[in-house]
mmCIF file of C-alpha atoms in Angstrom:
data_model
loop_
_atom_site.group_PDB
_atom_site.id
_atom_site.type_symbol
_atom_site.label_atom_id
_atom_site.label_comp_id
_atom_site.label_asym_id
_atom_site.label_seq_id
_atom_site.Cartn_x
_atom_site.Cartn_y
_atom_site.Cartn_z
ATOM 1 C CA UNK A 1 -8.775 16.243 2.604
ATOM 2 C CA UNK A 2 -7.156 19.165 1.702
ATOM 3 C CA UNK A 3 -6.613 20.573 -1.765
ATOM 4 C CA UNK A 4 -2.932 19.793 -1.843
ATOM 5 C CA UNK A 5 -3.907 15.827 -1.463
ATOM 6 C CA UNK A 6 -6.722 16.032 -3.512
ATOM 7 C CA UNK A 7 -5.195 17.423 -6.470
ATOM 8 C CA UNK A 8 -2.049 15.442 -6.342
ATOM 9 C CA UNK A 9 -3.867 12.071 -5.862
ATOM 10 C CA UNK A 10 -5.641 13.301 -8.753
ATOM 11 C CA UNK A 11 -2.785 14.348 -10.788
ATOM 12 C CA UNK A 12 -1.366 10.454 -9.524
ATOM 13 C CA UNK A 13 -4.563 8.602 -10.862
ATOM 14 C CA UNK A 14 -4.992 10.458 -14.151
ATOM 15 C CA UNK A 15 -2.482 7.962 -15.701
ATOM 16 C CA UNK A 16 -3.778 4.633 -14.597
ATOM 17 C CA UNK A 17 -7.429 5.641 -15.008
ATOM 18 C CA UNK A 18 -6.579 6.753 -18.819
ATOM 19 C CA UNK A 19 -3.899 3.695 -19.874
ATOM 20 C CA UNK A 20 -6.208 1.360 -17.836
ATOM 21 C CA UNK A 21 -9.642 2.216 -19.851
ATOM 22 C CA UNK A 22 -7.552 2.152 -23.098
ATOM 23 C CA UNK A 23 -6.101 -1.357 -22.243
ATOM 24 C CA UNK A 24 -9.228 -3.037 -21.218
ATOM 25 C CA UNK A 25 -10.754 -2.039 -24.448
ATOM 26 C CA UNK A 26 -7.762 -2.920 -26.699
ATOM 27 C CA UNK A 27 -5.047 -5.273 -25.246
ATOM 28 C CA UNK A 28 -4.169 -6.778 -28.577
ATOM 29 C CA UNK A 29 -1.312 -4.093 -29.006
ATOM 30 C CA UNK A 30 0.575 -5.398 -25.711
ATOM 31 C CA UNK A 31 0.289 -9.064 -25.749
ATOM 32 C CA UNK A 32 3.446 -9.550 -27.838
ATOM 33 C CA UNK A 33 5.095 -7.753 -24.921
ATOM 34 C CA UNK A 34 3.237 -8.863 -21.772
ATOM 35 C CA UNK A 35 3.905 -12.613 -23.283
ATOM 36 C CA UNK A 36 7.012 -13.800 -21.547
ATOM 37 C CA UNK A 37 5.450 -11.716 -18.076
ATOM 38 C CA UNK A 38 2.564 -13.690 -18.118
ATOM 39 C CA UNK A 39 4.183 -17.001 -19.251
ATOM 40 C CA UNK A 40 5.972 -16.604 -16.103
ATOM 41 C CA UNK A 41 2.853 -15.919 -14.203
ATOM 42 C CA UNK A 42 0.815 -18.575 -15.592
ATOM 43 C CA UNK A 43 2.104 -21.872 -13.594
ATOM 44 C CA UNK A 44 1.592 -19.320 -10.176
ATOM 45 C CA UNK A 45 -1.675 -18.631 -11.117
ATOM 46 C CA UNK A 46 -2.850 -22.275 -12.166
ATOM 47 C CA UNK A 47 -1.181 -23.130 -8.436
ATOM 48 C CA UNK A 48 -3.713 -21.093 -7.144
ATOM 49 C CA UNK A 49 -6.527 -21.878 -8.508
ATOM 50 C CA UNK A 50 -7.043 -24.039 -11.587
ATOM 51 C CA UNK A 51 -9.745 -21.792 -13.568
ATOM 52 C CA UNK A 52 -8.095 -18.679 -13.284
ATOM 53 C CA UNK A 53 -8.180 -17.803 -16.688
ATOM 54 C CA UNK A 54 -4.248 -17.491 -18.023
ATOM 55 C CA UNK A 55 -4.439 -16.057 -21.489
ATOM 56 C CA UNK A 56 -2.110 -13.064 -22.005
ATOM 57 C CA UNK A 57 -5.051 -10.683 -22.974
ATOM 58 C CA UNK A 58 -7.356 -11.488 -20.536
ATOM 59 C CA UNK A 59 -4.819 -10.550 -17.732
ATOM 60 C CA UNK A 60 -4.311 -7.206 -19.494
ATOM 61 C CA UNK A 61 -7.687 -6.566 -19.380
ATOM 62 C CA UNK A 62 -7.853 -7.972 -15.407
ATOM 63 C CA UNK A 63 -4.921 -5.377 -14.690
ATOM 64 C CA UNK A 64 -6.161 -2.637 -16.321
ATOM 65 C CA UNK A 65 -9.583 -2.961 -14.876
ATOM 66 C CA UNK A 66 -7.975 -3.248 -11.307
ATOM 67 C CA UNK A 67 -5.853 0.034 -12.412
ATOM 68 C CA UNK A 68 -8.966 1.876 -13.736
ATOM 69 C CA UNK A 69 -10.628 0.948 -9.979
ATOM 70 C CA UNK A 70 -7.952 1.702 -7.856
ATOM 71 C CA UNK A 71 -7.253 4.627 -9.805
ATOM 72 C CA UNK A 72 -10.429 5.733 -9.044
ATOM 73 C CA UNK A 73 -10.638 5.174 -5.742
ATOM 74 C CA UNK A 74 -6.935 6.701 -5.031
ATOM 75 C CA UNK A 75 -8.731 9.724 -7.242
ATOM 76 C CA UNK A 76 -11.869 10.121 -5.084
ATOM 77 C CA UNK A 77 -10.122 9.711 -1.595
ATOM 78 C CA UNK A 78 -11.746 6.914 -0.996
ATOM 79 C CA UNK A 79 -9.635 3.737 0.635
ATOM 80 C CA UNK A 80 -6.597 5.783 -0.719
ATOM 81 C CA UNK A 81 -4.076 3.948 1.264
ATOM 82 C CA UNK A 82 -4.993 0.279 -0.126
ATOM 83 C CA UNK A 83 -5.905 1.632 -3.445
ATOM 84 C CA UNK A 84 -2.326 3.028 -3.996
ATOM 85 C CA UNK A 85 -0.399 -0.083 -2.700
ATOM 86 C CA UNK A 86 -3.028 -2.145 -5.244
ATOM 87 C CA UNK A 87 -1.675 0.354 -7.940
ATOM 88 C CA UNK A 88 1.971 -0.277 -7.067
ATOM 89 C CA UNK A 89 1.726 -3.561 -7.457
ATOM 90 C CA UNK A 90 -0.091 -3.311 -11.022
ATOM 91 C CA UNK A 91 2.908 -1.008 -12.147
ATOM 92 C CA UNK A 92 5.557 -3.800 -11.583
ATOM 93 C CA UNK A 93 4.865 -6.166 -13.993
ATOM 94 C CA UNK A 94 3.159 -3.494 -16.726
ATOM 95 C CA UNK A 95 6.907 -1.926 -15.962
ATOM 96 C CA UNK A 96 9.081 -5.015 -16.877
ATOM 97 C CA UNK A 97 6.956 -5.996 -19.260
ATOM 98 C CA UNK A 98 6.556 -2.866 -21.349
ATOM 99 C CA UNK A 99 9.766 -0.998 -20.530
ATOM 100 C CA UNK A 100 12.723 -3.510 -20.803
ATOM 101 C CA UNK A 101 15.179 -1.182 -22.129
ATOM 102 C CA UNK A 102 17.979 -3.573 -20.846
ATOM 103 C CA UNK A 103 17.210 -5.973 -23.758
ATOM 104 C CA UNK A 104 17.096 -3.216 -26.844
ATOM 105 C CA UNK A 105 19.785 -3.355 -29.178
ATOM 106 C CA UNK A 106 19.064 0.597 -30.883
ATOM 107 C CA UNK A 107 20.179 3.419 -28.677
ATOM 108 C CA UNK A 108 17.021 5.100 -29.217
ATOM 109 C CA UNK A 109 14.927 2.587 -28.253
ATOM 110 C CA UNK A 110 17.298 1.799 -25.200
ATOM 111 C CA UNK A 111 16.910 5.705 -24.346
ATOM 112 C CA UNK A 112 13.186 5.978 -24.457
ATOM 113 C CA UNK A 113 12.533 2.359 -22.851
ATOM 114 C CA UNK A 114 15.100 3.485 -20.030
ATOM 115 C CA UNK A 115 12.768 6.835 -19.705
ATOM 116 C CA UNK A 116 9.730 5.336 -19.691
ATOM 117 C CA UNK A 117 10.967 2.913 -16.979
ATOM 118 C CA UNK A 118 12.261 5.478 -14.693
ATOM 119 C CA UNK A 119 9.121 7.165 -14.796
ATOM 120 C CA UNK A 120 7.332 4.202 -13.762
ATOM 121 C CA UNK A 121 9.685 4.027 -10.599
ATOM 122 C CA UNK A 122 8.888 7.889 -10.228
ATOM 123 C CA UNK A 123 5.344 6.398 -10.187
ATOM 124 C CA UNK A 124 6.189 3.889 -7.836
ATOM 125 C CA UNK A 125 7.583 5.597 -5.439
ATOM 126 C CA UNK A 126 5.205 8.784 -5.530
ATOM 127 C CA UNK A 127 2.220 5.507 -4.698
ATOM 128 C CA UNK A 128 4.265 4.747 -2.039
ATOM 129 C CA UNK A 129 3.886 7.897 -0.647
ATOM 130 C CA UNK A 130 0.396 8.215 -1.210
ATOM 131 C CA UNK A 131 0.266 4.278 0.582
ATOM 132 C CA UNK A 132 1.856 5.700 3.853
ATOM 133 C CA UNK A 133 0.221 9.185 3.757
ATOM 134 C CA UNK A 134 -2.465 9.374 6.954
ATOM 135 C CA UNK A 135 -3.597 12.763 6.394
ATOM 136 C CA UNK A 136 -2.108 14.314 9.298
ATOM 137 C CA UNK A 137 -3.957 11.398 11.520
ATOM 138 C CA UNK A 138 -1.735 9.404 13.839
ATOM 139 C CA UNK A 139 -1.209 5.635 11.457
ATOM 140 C CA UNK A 140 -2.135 2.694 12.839
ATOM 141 C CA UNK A 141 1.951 2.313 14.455
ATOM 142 C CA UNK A 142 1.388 5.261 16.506
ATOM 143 C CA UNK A 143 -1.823 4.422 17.990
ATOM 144 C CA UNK A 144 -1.031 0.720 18.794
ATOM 145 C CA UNK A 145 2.339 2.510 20.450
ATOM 146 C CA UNK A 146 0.199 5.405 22.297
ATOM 147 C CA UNK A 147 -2.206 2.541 23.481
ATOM 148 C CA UNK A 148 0.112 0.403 25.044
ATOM 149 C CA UNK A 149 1.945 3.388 26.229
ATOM 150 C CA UNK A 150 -1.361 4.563 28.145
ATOM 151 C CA UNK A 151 -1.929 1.009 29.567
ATOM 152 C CA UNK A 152 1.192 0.870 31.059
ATOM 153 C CA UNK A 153 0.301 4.377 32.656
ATOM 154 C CA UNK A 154 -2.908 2.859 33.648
ATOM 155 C CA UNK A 155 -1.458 -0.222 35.424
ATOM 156 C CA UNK A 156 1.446 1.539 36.795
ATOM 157 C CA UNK A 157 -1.302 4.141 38.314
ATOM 158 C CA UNK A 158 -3.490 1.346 39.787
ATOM 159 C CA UNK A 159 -0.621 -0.755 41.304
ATOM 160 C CA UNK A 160 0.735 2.736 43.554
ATOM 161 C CA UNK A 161 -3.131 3.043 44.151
ATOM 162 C CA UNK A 162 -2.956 -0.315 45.707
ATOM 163 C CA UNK A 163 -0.302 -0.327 47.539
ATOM 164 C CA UNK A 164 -0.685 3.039 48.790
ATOM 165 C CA UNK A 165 -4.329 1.511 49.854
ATOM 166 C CA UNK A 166 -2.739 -1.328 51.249
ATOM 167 C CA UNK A 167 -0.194 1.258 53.579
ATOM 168 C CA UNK A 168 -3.578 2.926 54.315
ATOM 169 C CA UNK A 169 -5.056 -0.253 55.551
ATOM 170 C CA UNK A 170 -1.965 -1.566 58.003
ATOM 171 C CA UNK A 171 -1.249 1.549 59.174
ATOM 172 C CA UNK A 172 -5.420 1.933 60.178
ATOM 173 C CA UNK A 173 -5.202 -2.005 61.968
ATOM 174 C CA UNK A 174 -1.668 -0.771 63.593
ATOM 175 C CA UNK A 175 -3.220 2.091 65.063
ATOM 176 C CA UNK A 176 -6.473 0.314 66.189
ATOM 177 C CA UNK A 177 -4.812 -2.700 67.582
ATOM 178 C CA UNK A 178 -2.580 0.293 69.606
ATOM 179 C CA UNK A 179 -5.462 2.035 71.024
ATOM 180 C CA UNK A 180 -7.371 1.133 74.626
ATOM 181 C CA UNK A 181 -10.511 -0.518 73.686
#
């Protein structure tokens, strides 16, 4: 990896790590906001499977465990790819749920809500980046294309081979069925 990636996935994780700890050991302070998110959630998550637990801090503290272990991993270089697109996902509802500024009445509050949410799609998008980054390597597109690409090769090469066999071959029985014997 080279330093470039490794300090800005770094610089990228720093924030989830730190807000992720601190929420898993105190989510009190954004239940009154994460309330009407998870209300929303809750019927999903019941659909899915009955004894996943719905209570509003207990799914802070699931998302901010999942954002202190992704955040980690995205840190480290380890499964960077999955570990970012995990981390996008956390930011969206942490986003609407923290940063409404569409529903404050002060101008302040608008202001620094409105901030706050633009920096999370500043986040977003730089996880994004970090989800499609290969490192220089060909992605997964590129190989499937360059494999298919050399099979074709490979057939095309094998069916001229034949056939230039097969000219081989008549052209041998023309000649021998030509010749005194």
């Amino acid at each position: 990896m080279t330093p470039v990636r490794f300090i800005a996935r770094a610089m990228l994780s720093g924030i989830f790590v730190a807000s992720g700890a601190r929420n898993f050991t105190h989510p009190e302070r954004l239940v009154p906001a994460a309330k009407p998110i998870t209300d929303r959630m809750t019927p999903l998550l019941q659909r899915a499977h009955p004894r996943i637990p719905t209570d509003t801090a207990t799914l802070i503290r699931a998302n901010a465990a999942v954002q202190v272990g992704a955040g980690l991993m995205l840190a480290t270089g380890r499964f960077t790819r999955p570990a970012a697109l995990v981390l996008a996902g956390t930011l969206v509802p942490v986003t609407l749920a923290g940063h409404p500024f569409w529903r404050q009445e002060d101008p302040a509050q608008r202001h620094n809500h409105q901030t706050h949410f633009l920096k999370n799609v500043g986040l977003f998008g730089g996880l994004l980046l970090a989800a499609a980054d290969t490192e220089g390597k060909p992605g997964l597109r590129w190989r499937a294309g360059h494999r298919i690409d050399h099979s074709r090769r490979s057939v095309s090469r094998a069916v001229r081979t034949a056939r230039r066999e097969a000219r081989i071959a008549a052209l041998s029985a023309a000649t021998a069925r030509r010749l005194p014997g």
